[in-house]
Amino acid sequence: MTEQVRLAQGDAAPDFTLPTDDGDQLTLSALRGRKVILYAYPAAMTPGCTKQACDFRDSLDSLAAAGYQVVGISPDQPAKLAKFRERDGLTFPLVSDPEKKVLSAYGAFGEKKNYGRVVQGVIRSTFVIDEQGRIELAQYNVRATGHVAKLRRDLGL
């Protein structure tokens, strides 16, 4: 396996500007001063990714009350992300990274095992970024189901 980037606590979160599901652009550094939960998922509207997105949606009020802005990132095009948002009533921004440059910078794209085979793909990951733009928590190969509840426990929420 090739060596992949892995971010750790205290690392600077790679900045980015990417198109969103609503046709705008989102720049990570523009969110400085707020805590950000950036979660990477393989594909909009697939069962696991839908479950995870709905978990974030259902926990959004308590996460926002604790000062967190949730942002989802995937290689999907903005039009597909807009359909995903509308279909599932998602109320946080989804950003599009079709070239997977940002996903790669975060170590969330690369070799992974899928049903016993090694494939290239999005590694389901979550990054908690502090108000100064540093990684507070980096979790790789997270499960779609139950992840938000675990994350909330890890953050003491």
mmCIF file of C-alpha atoms in Angstrom:
data_model
loop_
_atom_site.group_PDB
_atom_site.id
_atom_site.type_symbol
_atom_site.label_atom_id
_atom_site.label_comp_id
_atom_site.label_asym_id
_atom_site.label_seq_id
_atom_site.Cartn_x
_atom_site.Cartn_y
_atom_site.Cartn_z
ATOM 1 C CA MET A 1 0.000 0.000 0.000
ATOM 2 C CA THR A 2 1.199 3.518 -0.699
ATOM 3 C CA GLU A 3 1.827 5.881 2.175
ATOM 4 C CA GLN A 4 -1.128 8.180 2.703
ATOM 5 C CA VAL A 5 -1.467 11.522 4.433
ATOM 6 C CA ARG A 6 -2.899 11.240 7.926
ATOM 7 C CA LEU A 7 -3.724 14.421 9.795
ATOM 8 C CA ALA A 8 -3.279 14.522 13.556
ATOM 9 C CA GLN A 9 -4.270 16.789 16.417
ATOM 10 C CA GLY A 10 -2.551 20.171 16.126
ATOM 11 C CA ASP A 11 -1.959 19.989 12.347
ATOM 12 C CA ALA A 12 -3.126 22.942 10.270
ATOM 13 C CA ALA A 13 -6.326 21.987 8.454
ATOM 14 C CA PRO A 14 -5.696 22.297 4.696
ATOM 15 C CA ASP A 15 -7.650 25.332 3.476
ATOM 16 C CA PHE A 16 -9.942 25.017 0.477
ATOM 17 C CA THR A 17 -12.553 26.789 -1.606
ATOM 18 C CA LEU A 18 -15.039 24.414 -3.208
ATOM 19 C CA PRO A 19 -18.460 24.671 -4.875
ATOM 20 C CA THR A 20 -21.457 23.825 -2.690
ATOM 21 C CA ASP A 21 -24.807 22.147 -3.220
ATOM 22 C CA ASP A 22 -26.498 25.566 -3.595
ATOM 23 C CA GLY A 23 -24.144 26.926 -6.271
ATOM 24 C CA ASP A 24 -22.067 29.068 -3.894
ATOM 25 C CA GLN A 25 -18.451 28.561 -2.882
ATOM 26 C CA LEU A 26 -17.364 27.611 0.613
ATOM 27 C CA THR A 27 -13.901 28.573 1.872
ATOM 28 C CA LEU A 28 -12.736 26.843 5.028
ATOM 29 C CA SER A 29 -10.674 29.814 6.263
ATOM 30 C CA ALA A 30 -13.825 31.975 6.047
ATOM 31 C CA LEU A 31 -15.196 29.859 8.920
ATOM 32 C CA ARG A 32 -12.307 30.760 11.276
ATOM 33 C CA GLY A 33 -13.552 31.649 14.708
ATOM 34 C CA ARG A 34 -16.014 28.752 14.562
ATOM 35 C CA LYS A 35 -15.445 25.069 15.164
ATOM 36 C CA VAL A 36 -15.993 23.009 12.032
ATOM 37 C CA ILE A 37 -16.857 19.333 11.656
ATOM 38 C CA LEU A 38 -15.771 18.368 8.140
ATOM 39 C CA TYR A 39 -16.874 14.876 7.230
ATOM 40 C CA ALA A 40 -15.858 13.024 4.078
ATOM 41 C CA TYR A 41 -18.211 10.484 2.561
ATOM 42 C CA PRO A 42 -17.966 8.403 -0.635
ATOM 43 C CA ALA A 43 -21.208 9.153 -2.516
ATOM 44 C CA ALA A 44 -24.406 11.127 -2.056
ATOM 45 C CA MET A 45 -27.679 9.188 -1.949
ATOM 46 C CA THR A 46 -26.106 5.798 -1.164
ATOM 47 C CA PRO A 47 -27.543 3.991 1.884
ATOM 48 C CA GLY A 48 -24.599 4.455 4.271
ATOM 49 C CA CYS A 49 -23.934 8.053 3.269
ATOM 50 C CA THR A 50 -27.636 8.896 3.589
ATOM 51 C CA LYS A 51 -27.744 7.389 7.095
ATOM 52 C CA GLN A 52 -24.654 9.369 8.123
ATOM 53 C CA ALA A 53 -25.936 12.643 6.616
ATOM 54 C CA CYS A 54 -29.319 12.215 8.330
ATOM 55 C CA ASP A 55 -27.535 11.525 11.643
ATOM 56 C CA PHE A 56 -25.652 14.822 11.274
ATOM 57 C CA ARG A 57 -28.899 16.571 10.274
ATOM 58 C CA ASP A 58 -30.709 15.181 13.328
ATOM 59 C CA SER A 59 -27.842 16.245 15.647
ATOM 60 C CA LEU A 60 -27.332 19.657 14.054
ATOM 61 C CA ASP A 61 -29.143 21.687 16.715
ATOM 62 C CA SER A 62 -27.024 20.316 19.553
ATOM 63 C CA LEU A 63 -23.805 20.552 17.508
ATOM 64 C CA ALA A 64 -24.617 24.156 16.531
ATOM 65 C CA ALA A 65 -25.444 24.988 20.157
ATOM 66 C CA ALA A 66 -21.943 23.754 21.062
ATOM 67 C CA GLY A 67 -20.495 26.045 18.361
ATOM 68 C CA TYR A 68 -19.929 23.532 15.563
ATOM 69 C CA GLN A 69 -20.566 24.110 11.839
ATOM 70 C CA VAL A 70 -21.024 20.822 9.966
ATOM 71 C CA VAL A 71 -19.758 20.539 6.365
ATOM 72 C CA GLY A 72 -19.958 17.386 4.234
ATOM 73 C CA ILE A 73 -17.451 16.746 1.427
ATOM 74 C CA SER A 74 -17.612 14.191 -1.389
ATOM 75 C CA PRO A 75 -16.531 13.853 -5.022
ATOM 76 C CA ASP A 76 -20.154 14.331 -6.173
ATOM 77 C CA GLN A 77 -21.060 17.194 -8.507
ATOM 78 C CA PRO A 78 -23.010 20.145 -6.973
ATOM 79 C CA ALA A 79 -26.214 19.182 -8.850
ATOM 80 C CA LYS A 80 -26.202 15.715 -7.254
ATOM 81 C CA LEU A 81 -25.457 17.274 -3.848
ATOM 82 C CA ALA A 82 -28.455 19.605 -4.296
ATOM 83 C CA LYS A 83 -30.708 16.594 -4.989
ATOM 84 C CA PHE A 84 -29.279 14.846 -1.891
ATOM 85 C CA ARG A 85 -29.927 17.951 0.254
ATOM 86 C CA GLU A 86 -33.491 18.310 -1.036
ATOM 87 C CA ARG A 87 -34.361 14.613 -0.827
ATOM 88 C CA ASP A 88 -33.174 14.236 2.767
ATOM 89 C CA GLY A 89 -33.811 17.751 4.106
ATOM 90 C CA LEU A 90 -30.133 18.352 4.862
ATOM 91 C CA THR A 91 -29.558 21.723 6.511
ATOM 92 C CA PHE A 92 -25.768 22.049 6.362
ATOM 93 C CA PRO A 93 -23.459 22.746 3.401
ATOM 94 C CA LEU A 94 -22.243 19.949 1.143
ATOM 95 C CA VAL A 95 -19.105 20.695 -0.863
ATOM 96 C CA SER A 96 -18.039 19.113 -4.142
ATOM 97 C CA ASP A 97 -14.465 17.861 -4.672
ATOM 98 C CA PRO A 98 -14.643 15.933 -7.976
ATOM 99 C CA GLU A 99 -10.851 16.096 -8.473
ATOM 100 C CA LYS A 100 -10.407 14.737 -4.908
ATOM 101 C CA LYS A 101 -7.594 17.223 -4.213
ATOM 102 C CA VAL A 102 -9.020 18.332 -0.864
ATOM 103 C CA LEU A 103 -10.021 14.791 0.087
ATOM 104 C CA SER A 104 -6.426 13.708 -0.658
ATOM 105 C CA ALA A 105 -4.954 16.624 1.346
ATOM 106 C CA TYR A 106 -6.963 15.405 4.342
ATOM 107 C CA GLY A 107 -5.977 11.768 3.809
ATOM 108 C CA ALA A 108 -9.596 10.927 3.058
ATOM 109 C CA PHE A 109 -8.942 9.564 -0.436
ATOM 110 C CA GLY A 110 -6.684 6.668 -1.272
ATOM 111 C CA GLU A 111 -6.336 2.943 -0.873
ATOM 112 C CA LYS A 112 -8.943 1.214 1.238
ATOM 113 C CA LYS A 113 -10.330 -2.263 1.605
ATOM 114 C CA ASN A 114 -13.732 -2.850 0.088
ATOM 115 C CA TYR A 115 -15.142 -6.353 0.550
ATOM 116 C CA GLY A 116 -11.603 -7.704 0.959
ATOM 117 C CA ARG A 117 -10.184 -6.006 -2.156
ATOM 118 C CA VAL A 118 -7.866 -2.998 -2.087
ATOM 119 C CA VAL A 119 -9.435 -0.164 -4.087
ATOM 120 C CA GLN A 120 -8.946 3.586 -4.529
ATOM 121 C CA GLY A 121 -11.744 5.592 -3.012
ATOM 122 C CA VAL A 122 -13.036 8.012 -0.428
ATOM 123 C CA ILE A 123 -12.147 6.919 3.100
ATOM 124 C CA ARG A 124 -15.102 7.792 5.334
ATOM 125 C CA SER A 125 -13.480 10.261 7.744
ATOM 126 C CA THR A 126 -14.348 13.077 10.129
ATOM 127 C CA PHE A 127 -12.233 16.080 11.062
ATOM 128 C CA VAL A 128 -12.949 18.476 13.907
ATOM 129 C CA ILE A 129 -11.258 21.802 13.188
ATOM 130 C CA ASP A 130 -10.836 24.389 15.943
ATOM 131 C CA GLU A 131 -11.462 28.142 15.733
ATOM 132 C CA GLN A 132 -7.842 28.750 14.633
ATOM 133 C CA GLY A 133 -8.043 26.279 11.745
ATOM 134 C CA ARG A 134 -6.147 23.447 13.449
ATOM 135 C CA ILE A 135 -7.146 19.786 13.602
ATOM 136 C CA GLU A 136 -8.661 19.007 16.991
ATOM 137 C CA LEU A 137 -9.675 15.463 16.055
ATOM 138 C CA ALA A 138 -9.072 13.322 12.950
ATOM 139 C CA GLN A 139 -10.966 10.048 12.632
ATOM 140 C CA TYR A 140 -10.423 7.719 9.668
ATOM 141 C CA ASN A 141 -12.427 4.700 8.487
ATOM 142 C CA VAL A 142 -15.422 5.704 10.592
ATOM 143 C CA ARG A 143 -18.673 3.772 10.401
ATOM 144 C CA ALA A 144 -21.665 5.378 8.723
ATOM 145 C CA THR A 145 -24.019 4.091 11.411
ATOM 146 C CA GLY A 146 -23.633 5.397 14.936
ATOM 147 C CA HIS A 147 -20.691 7.653 14.088
ATOM 148 C CA VAL A 148 -22.355 10.943 15.048
ATOM 149 C CA ALA A 149 -23.306 9.570 18.480
ATOM 150 C CA LYS A 150 -19.697 8.412 18.998
ATOM 151 C CA LEU A 151 -18.370 11.781 17.800
ATOM 152 C CA ARG A 152 -20.639 13.602 20.241
ATOM 153 C CA ARG A 153 -19.295 11.404 23.067
ATOM 154 C CA ASP A 154 -15.692 12.052 21.939
ATOM 155 C CA LEU A 155 -16.396 15.814 22.001
ATOM 156 C CA GLY A 156 -18.116 15.614 25.379
ATOM 157 C CA LEU A 157 -21.478 16.828 24.010
#
